[in-house]
GROMACS .gro file of N, CA and C in nm:
model
  324
    1MET      N    1   9.368   3.289   3.323
    1MET     CA    2   9.476   3.356   3.253
    1MET      C    3   9.501   3.287   3.120
    2SER      N    4   9.492   3.363   3.007
    2SER     CA    5   9.511   3.301   2.875
    2SER      C    6   9.656   3.311   2.832
    3THR      N    7   9.694   3.221   2.749
    3THR     CA    8   9.830   3.222   2.697
    3THR      C    9   9.834   3.305   2.569
    4ILE      N   10   9.945   3.372   2.547
    4ILE     CA   11   9.961   3.455   2.428
    4ILE      C   12   9.942   3.372   2.302
    5GLY      N   13   9.996   3.253   2.295
    5GLY     CA   14   9.987   3.170   2.175
    5GLY      C   15   9.845   3.129   2.141
    6ALA      N   16   9.755   3.128   2.239
    6ALA     CA   17   9.619   3.083   2.215
    6ALA      C   18   9.525   3.197   2.177
    7GLN      N   19   9.576   3.319   2.163
    7GLN     CA   20   9.492   3.433   2.132
    7GLN      C   21   9.467   3.445   1.982
    8ARG      N   22   9.353   3.509   1.951
    8ARG     CA   23   9.322   3.541   1.812
    8ARG      C   24   9.266   3.682   1.808
    9LEU      N   25   9.275   3.744   1.695
    9LEU     CA   26   9.224   3.880   1.680
    9LEU      C   27   9.075   3.874   1.651
   10LYS      N   28   8.995   3.930   1.740
   10LYS     CA   29   8.850   3.938   1.723
   10LYS      C   30   8.818   4.076   1.669
   11PRO      N   31   8.764   4.086   1.546
   11PRO     CA   32   8.738   4.218   1.488
   11PRO      C   33   8.619   4.288   1.554
   12VAL      N   34   8.627   4.421   1.561
   12VAL     CA   35   8.518   4.506   1.611
   12VAL      C   36   8.508   4.626   1.517
   13ASN      N   37   8.410   4.713   1.543
   13ASN     CA   38   8.393   4.836   1.466
   13ASN      C   39   8.384   4.813   1.315
   14ARG      N   40   8.301   4.716   1.277
   14ARG     CA   41   8.270   4.688   1.136
   14ARG      C   42   8.390   4.639   1.054
   15HIS      N   43   8.485   4.573   1.118
   15HIS     CA   44   8.600   4.518   1.047
   15HIS      C   45   8.584   4.368   1.023
   16LEU      N   46   8.656   4.318   0.923
   16LEU     CA   47   8.663   4.176   0.894
   16LEU      C   48   8.809   4.134   0.900
   17VAL      N   49   8.837   4.017   0.957
   17VAL     CA   50   8.970   3.959   0.951
   17VAL      C   51   8.971   3.873   0.826
   18ILE      N   52   9.071   3.894   0.740
   18ILE     CA   53   9.077   3.825   0.612
   18ILE      C   54   9.214   3.762   0.589
   19VAL      N   55   9.221   3.674   0.489
   19VAL     CA   56   9.347   3.624   0.437
   19VAL      C   57   9.349   3.662   0.289
   20PRO      N   58   9.429   3.764   0.253
   20PRO     CA   59   9.433   3.807   0.113
   20PRO      C   60   9.490   3.698   0.023
   21HIS      N   61   9.435   3.689  -0.096
   21HIS     CA   62   9.485   3.592  -0.196
   21HIS      C   63   9.585   3.665  -0.284
   22VAL      N   64   9.712   3.661  -0.246
   22VAL     CA   65   9.816   3.730  -0.320
   22VAL      C   66   9.892   3.632  -0.406
   23GLN      N   67   9.940   3.682  -0.520
   23GLN     CA   68  10.018   3.598  -0.610
   23GLN      C   69  10.165   3.617  -0.581
   24LYS      N   70  10.242   3.510  -0.598
   24LYS     CA   71  10.387   3.518  -0.579
   24LYS      C   72  10.449   3.581  -0.703
   25ASN      N   73  10.572   3.632  -0.689
   25ASN     CA   74  10.647   3.687  -0.802
   25ASN      C   75  10.692   3.573  -0.893
   26GLU      N   76  10.602   3.533  -0.981
   26GLU     CA   77  10.631   3.422  -1.070
   26GLU      C   78  10.566   3.452  -1.204
   27THR      N   79  10.635   3.424  -1.313
   27THR     CA   80  10.578   3.447  -1.444
   27THR      C   81  10.490   3.330  -1.482
   28ASN      N   82  10.414   3.344  -1.593
   28ASN     CA   83  10.328   3.235  -1.640
   28ASN      C   84  10.409   3.112  -1.678
   29SER      N   85  10.536   3.131  -1.713
   29SER     CA   86  10.620   3.017  -1.750
   29SER      C   87  10.677   2.946  -1.628
   30GLY      N   88  10.648   2.998  -1.506
   30GLY     CA   89  10.697   2.936  -1.385
   30GLY      C   90  10.832   2.989  -1.341
   31VAL      N   91  10.885   3.088  -1.410
   31VAL     CA   92  11.014   3.146  -1.376
   31VAL      C   93  10.996   3.244  -1.262
   32LEU      N   94  11.074   3.227  -1.156
   32LEU     CA   95  11.067   3.319  -1.043
   32LEU      C   96  11.134   3.451  -1.078
   33LEU      N   97  11.071   3.559  -1.033
   33LEU     CA   98  11.126   3.692  -1.056
   33LEU      C   99  11.196   3.740  -0.930
   34PRO      N  100  11.290   3.833  -0.943
   34PRO     CA  101  11.359   3.886  -0.824
   34PRO      C  102  11.260   3.951  -0.728
   35ASP      N  103  11.290   3.948  -0.599
   35ASP     CA  104  11.202   4.006  -0.498
   35ASP      C  105  11.180   4.155  -0.518
   36ASP      N  106  11.280   4.225  -0.574
   36ASP     CA  107  11.266   4.369  -0.592
   36ASP      C  108  11.195   4.406  -0.722
   37PHE      N  109  11.153   4.306  -0.800
   37PHE     CA  110  11.079   4.332  -0.923
   37PHE      C  111  10.940   4.382  -0.887
   38SER      N  112  10.900   4.494  -0.946
   38SER     CA  113  10.770   4.553  -0.915
   38SER      C  114  10.675   4.531  -1.031
   39GLN      N  115  10.581   4.442  -1.011
   39GLN     CA  116  10.481   4.411  -1.112
   39GLN      C  117  10.357   4.495  -1.081
   40GLU      N  118  10.290   4.544  -1.185
   40GLU     CA  119  10.169   4.624  -1.162
   40GLU      C  120  10.065   4.537  -1.092
   41GLU      N  121  10.012   4.588  -0.981
   41GLU     CA  122   9.914   4.512  -0.903
   41GLU      C  123   9.774   4.559  -0.936
   42ASP      N  124   9.680   4.466  -0.934
   42ASP     CA  125   9.541   4.501  -0.954
   42ASP      C  126   9.491   4.578  -0.834
   43ARG      N  127   9.396   4.668  -0.856
   43ARG     CA  128   9.341   4.746  -0.746
   43ARG      C  129   9.261   4.659  -0.651
   44TYR      N  130   9.190   4.560  -0.705
   44TYR     CA  131   9.104   4.475  -0.624
   44TYR      C  132   9.163   4.335  -0.614
   45ILE      N  133   9.139   4.273  -0.498
   45ILE     CA  134   9.195   4.141  -0.470
   45ILE      C  135   9.089   4.057  -0.398
   46SER      N  136   9.093   3.927  -0.420
   46SER     CA  137   9.002   3.840  -0.346
   46SER      C  138   9.068   3.801  -0.214
   47ALA      N  139   8.983   3.767  -0.116
   47ALA     CA  140   9.033   3.731   0.016
   47ALA      C  141   8.934   3.638   0.084
   48SER      N  142   8.984   3.550   0.168
   48SER     CA  143   8.900   3.462   0.248
   48SER      C  144   8.867   3.533   0.379
   49VAL      N  145   8.742   3.525   0.421
   49VAL     CA  146   8.699   3.587   0.546
   49VAL      C  147   8.722   3.489   0.660
   50VAL      N  148   8.795   3.533   0.763
   50VAL     CA  149   8.825   3.450   0.879
   50VAL      C  150   8.728   3.479   0.993
   51ASP      N  151   8.700   3.609   1.016
   51ASP     CA  152   8.609   3.648   1.124
   51ASP      C  153   8.545   3.781   1.088
   52ILE      N  154   8.429   3.806   1.149
   52ILE     CA  155   8.348   3.923   1.117
   52ILE      C  156   8.305   3.990   1.246
   53ALA      N  157   8.317   4.123   1.252
   53ALA     CA  158   8.270   4.197   1.370
   53ALA      C  159   8.118   4.184   1.381
   54SER      N  160   8.070   4.182   1.502
   54SER     CA  161   7.926   4.162   1.526
   54SER      C  162   7.841   4.278   1.475
   55ASP      N  163   7.902   4.396   1.454
   55ASP     CA  164   7.824   4.510   1.406
   55ASP      C  165   7.831   4.530   1.254
   56CYS      N  166   7.885   4.431   1.180
   56CYS     CA  167   7.884   4.438   1.034
   56CYS      C  168   7.743   4.416   0.981
   57SER      N  169   7.720   4.453   0.858
   57SER     CA  170   7.588   4.441   0.797
   57SER      C  171   7.543   4.295   0.788
   58SER      N  172   7.414   4.277   0.765
   58SER     CA  173   7.356   4.143   0.759
   58SER      C  174   7.415   4.061   0.644
   59ASP      N  175   7.458   4.126   0.536
   59ASP     CA  176   7.521   4.053   0.425
   59ASP      C  177   7.645   3.978   0.473
   60PHE      N  178   7.723   4.040   0.561
   60PHE     CA  179   7.843   3.976   0.613
   60PHE      C  180   7.808   3.877   0.723
   61GLN      N  181   7.707   3.905   0.802
   61GLN     CA  182   7.667   3.813   0.909
   61GLN      C  183   7.625   3.678   0.850
   62ARG      N  184   7.568   3.679   0.730
   62ARG     CA  185   7.529   3.552   0.664
   62ARG      C  186   7.650   3.464   0.636
   63LEU      N  187   7.766   3.525   0.619
   63LEU     CA  188   7.888   3.447   0.592
   63LEU      C  189   7.923   3.356   0.709
   64ARG      N  190   7.879   3.392   0.830
   64ARG     CA  191   7.907   3.309   0.947
   64ARG      C  192   7.840   3.172   0.936
   65ARG      N  193   7.730   3.165   0.862
   65ARG     CA  194   7.651   3.042   0.857
   65ARG      C  195   7.688   2.950   0.741
   66ILE      N  196   7.778   2.991   0.654
   66ILE     CA  197   7.816   2.904   0.543
   66ILE      C  198   7.960   2.857   0.561
   67SER      N  199   8.000   2.758   0.483
   67SER     CA  200   8.134   2.700   0.501
   67SER      C  201   8.242   2.802   0.468
   68HIS      N  202   8.354   2.792   0.538
   68HIS     CA  203   8.462   2.891   0.527
   68HIS      C  204   8.522   2.897   0.387
   69GLU      N  205   8.525   2.787   0.314
   69GLU     CA  206   8.586   2.793   0.180
   69GLU      C  207   8.500   2.875   0.083
   70ASN      N  208   8.375   2.902   0.119
   70ASN     CA  209   8.288   2.985   0.035
   70ASN      C  210   8.286   3.131   0.080
   71ASN      N  211   8.362   3.167   0.180
   71ASN     CA  212   8.365   3.304   0.232
   71ASN      C  213   8.472   3.386   0.160
   72ILE      N  214   8.450   3.408   0.030
   72ILE     CA  215   8.546   3.483  -0.050
   72ILE      C  216   8.486   3.619  -0.084
   73VAL      N  217   8.560   3.724  -0.052
   73VAL     CA  218   8.514   3.860  -0.081
   73VAL      C  219   8.616   3.927  -0.174
   74VAL      N  220   8.573   4.037  -0.235
   74VAL     CA  221   8.662   4.118  -0.318
   74VAL      C  222   8.679   4.252  -0.246
   75VAL      N  223   8.804   4.290  -0.222
   75VAL     CA  224   8.833   4.412  -0.145
   75VAL      C  225   8.928   4.502  -0.222
   76ASP      N  226   8.928   4.629  -0.186
   76ASP     CA  227   9.023   4.727  -0.238
   76ASP      C  228   9.158   4.698  -0.172
   77ARG      N  229   9.254   4.657  -0.251
   77ARG     CA  230   9.385   4.614  -0.199
   77ARG      C  231   9.450   4.719  -0.109
   78GLY      N  232   9.437   4.846  -0.143
   78GLY     CA  233   9.501   4.952  -0.067
   78GLY      C  234   9.441   4.976   0.070
   79MET      N  235   9.325   4.919   0.096
   79MET     CA  236   9.257   4.941   0.223
   79MET      C  237   9.277   4.827   0.323
   80ILE      N  238   9.354   4.726   0.285
   80ILE     CA  239   9.383   4.615   0.375
   80ILE      C  240   9.488   4.661   0.477
   81GLU      N  241   9.457   4.644   0.604
   81GLU     CA  242   9.549   4.681   0.711
   81GLU      C  243   9.623   4.555   0.758
   82GLU      N  244   9.754   4.567   0.774
   82GLU     CA  245   9.836   4.457   0.826
   82GLU      C  246   9.865   4.486   0.973
   83VAL      N  247   9.822   4.396   1.060
   83VAL     CA  248   9.839   4.414   1.204
   83VAL      C  249   9.931   4.304   1.255
   84LYS      N  250  10.048   4.342   1.307
   84LYS     CA  251  10.143   4.244   1.360
   84LYS      C  252  10.138   4.249   1.512
   85LEU      N  253  10.103   4.135   1.572
   85LEU     CA  254  10.095   4.121   1.717
   85LEU      C  255  10.153   3.987   1.758
   86ASN      N  256  10.240   3.987   1.856
   86ASN     CA  257  10.294   3.862   1.911
   86ASN      C  258  10.346   3.767   1.804
   87ASN      N  259  10.425   3.820   1.712
   87ASN     CA  260  10.487   3.742   1.605
   87ASN      C  261  10.386   3.679   1.509
   88LYS      N  262  10.266   3.734   1.501
   88LYS     CA  263  10.166   3.685   1.409
   88LYS      C  264  10.110   3.803   1.331
   89THR      N  265  10.086   3.784   1.202
   89THR     CA  266  10.033   3.890   1.119
   89THR      C  267   9.886   3.863   1.090
   90HIS      N  268   9.804   3.964   1.111
   90HIS     CA  269   9.661   3.959   1.084
   90HIS      C  270   9.632   4.064   0.977
   91TYR      N  271   9.535   4.035   0.892
   91TYR     CA  272   9.493   4.131   0.790
   91TYR      C  273   9.348   4.166   0.816
   92ILE      N  274   9.319   4.296   0.823
   92ILE     CA  275   9.182   4.339   0.848
   92ILE      C  276   9.142   4.442   0.742
   93VAL      N  277   9.011   4.452   0.721
   93VAL     CA  278   8.957   4.550   0.628
   93VAL      C  279   8.823   4.597   0.681
   94LEU      N  280   8.795   4.724   0.666
   94LEU     CA  281   8.665   4.778   0.706
   94LEU      C  282   8.561   4.730   0.606
   95GLU      N  283   8.442   4.698   0.652
   95GLU     CA  284   8.340   4.643   0.563
   95GLU      C  285   8.309   4.734   0.444
   96ASN      N  286   8.329   4.864   0.458
   96ASN     CA  287   8.303   4.958   0.347
   96ASN      C  288   8.393   4.932   0.227
   97TYR      N  289   8.509   4.869   0.248
   97TYR     CA  290   8.604   4.846   0.140
   97TYR      C  291   8.589   4.708   0.077
   98VAL      N  292   8.488   4.635   0.118
   98VAL     CA  293   8.454   4.509   0.052
   98VAL      C  294   8.354   4.546  -0.056
   99ILE      N  295   8.389   4.518  -0.182
   99ILE     CA  296   8.300   4.558  -0.291
   99ILE      C  297   8.208   4.445  -0.337
  100GLY      N  298   8.233   4.323  -0.291
  100GLY     CA  299   8.146   4.213  -0.329
  100GLY      C  300   8.182   4.083  -0.261
  101ILE      N  301   8.089   3.990  -0.269
  101ILE     CA  302   8.108   3.855  -0.216
  101ILE      C  303   8.100   3.760  -0.335
  102LEU      N  304   8.204   3.679  -0.357
  102LEU     CA  305   8.203   3.587  -0.470
  102LEU      C  306   8.110   3.470  -0.443
  103ARG      N  307   8.026   3.440  -0.536
  103ARG     CA  308   7.929   3.331  -0.525
  103ARG      C  309   7.927   3.252  -0.656
  104GLY      N  310   7.887   3.126  -0.646
  104GLY     CA  311   7.867   3.044  -0.764
  104GLY      C  312   7.740   3.092  -0.836
  105LEU      N  313   7.722   3.050  -0.959
  105LEU     CA  314   7.605   3.091  -1.036
  105LEU      C  315   7.474   3.048  -0.974
  106ASP      N  316   7.475   2.939  -0.896
  106ASP     CA  317   7.352   2.888  -0.834
  106ASP      C  318   7.335   2.934  -0.690
  107GLU      N  319   7.419   3.028  -0.642
  107GLU     CA  320   7.411   3.076  -0.504
  107GLU      C  321   7.358   3.219  -0.502
  108ASP      N  322   7.292   3.254  -0.390
  108ASP     CA  323   7.245   3.393  -0.373
  108ASP      C  324   7.351   3.478  -0.310
   0.00000   0.00000   0.00000
């Protein structure tokens, strides 16, 4: 019998569990903006990949073999799903909405 606190979301059906890289409501000068201030958001956002469904393409399967800090993808912000379970929030995206994998100039 597993404990609720020890569970994690395992993605299936070509999904990836990600951590979106969102910016806080802060200006370049460091001044905090009100929470209700609506700043124009970019359509695409970078995100760290936490887990990958086993039926994702080979490009994503390769991410399993490299260090987690290099698992950065670019996704369509509007396609990120927020899943709240047991007081924990998970973010998932279908592999079709990942438009690229960020790599250094010397990486494939």
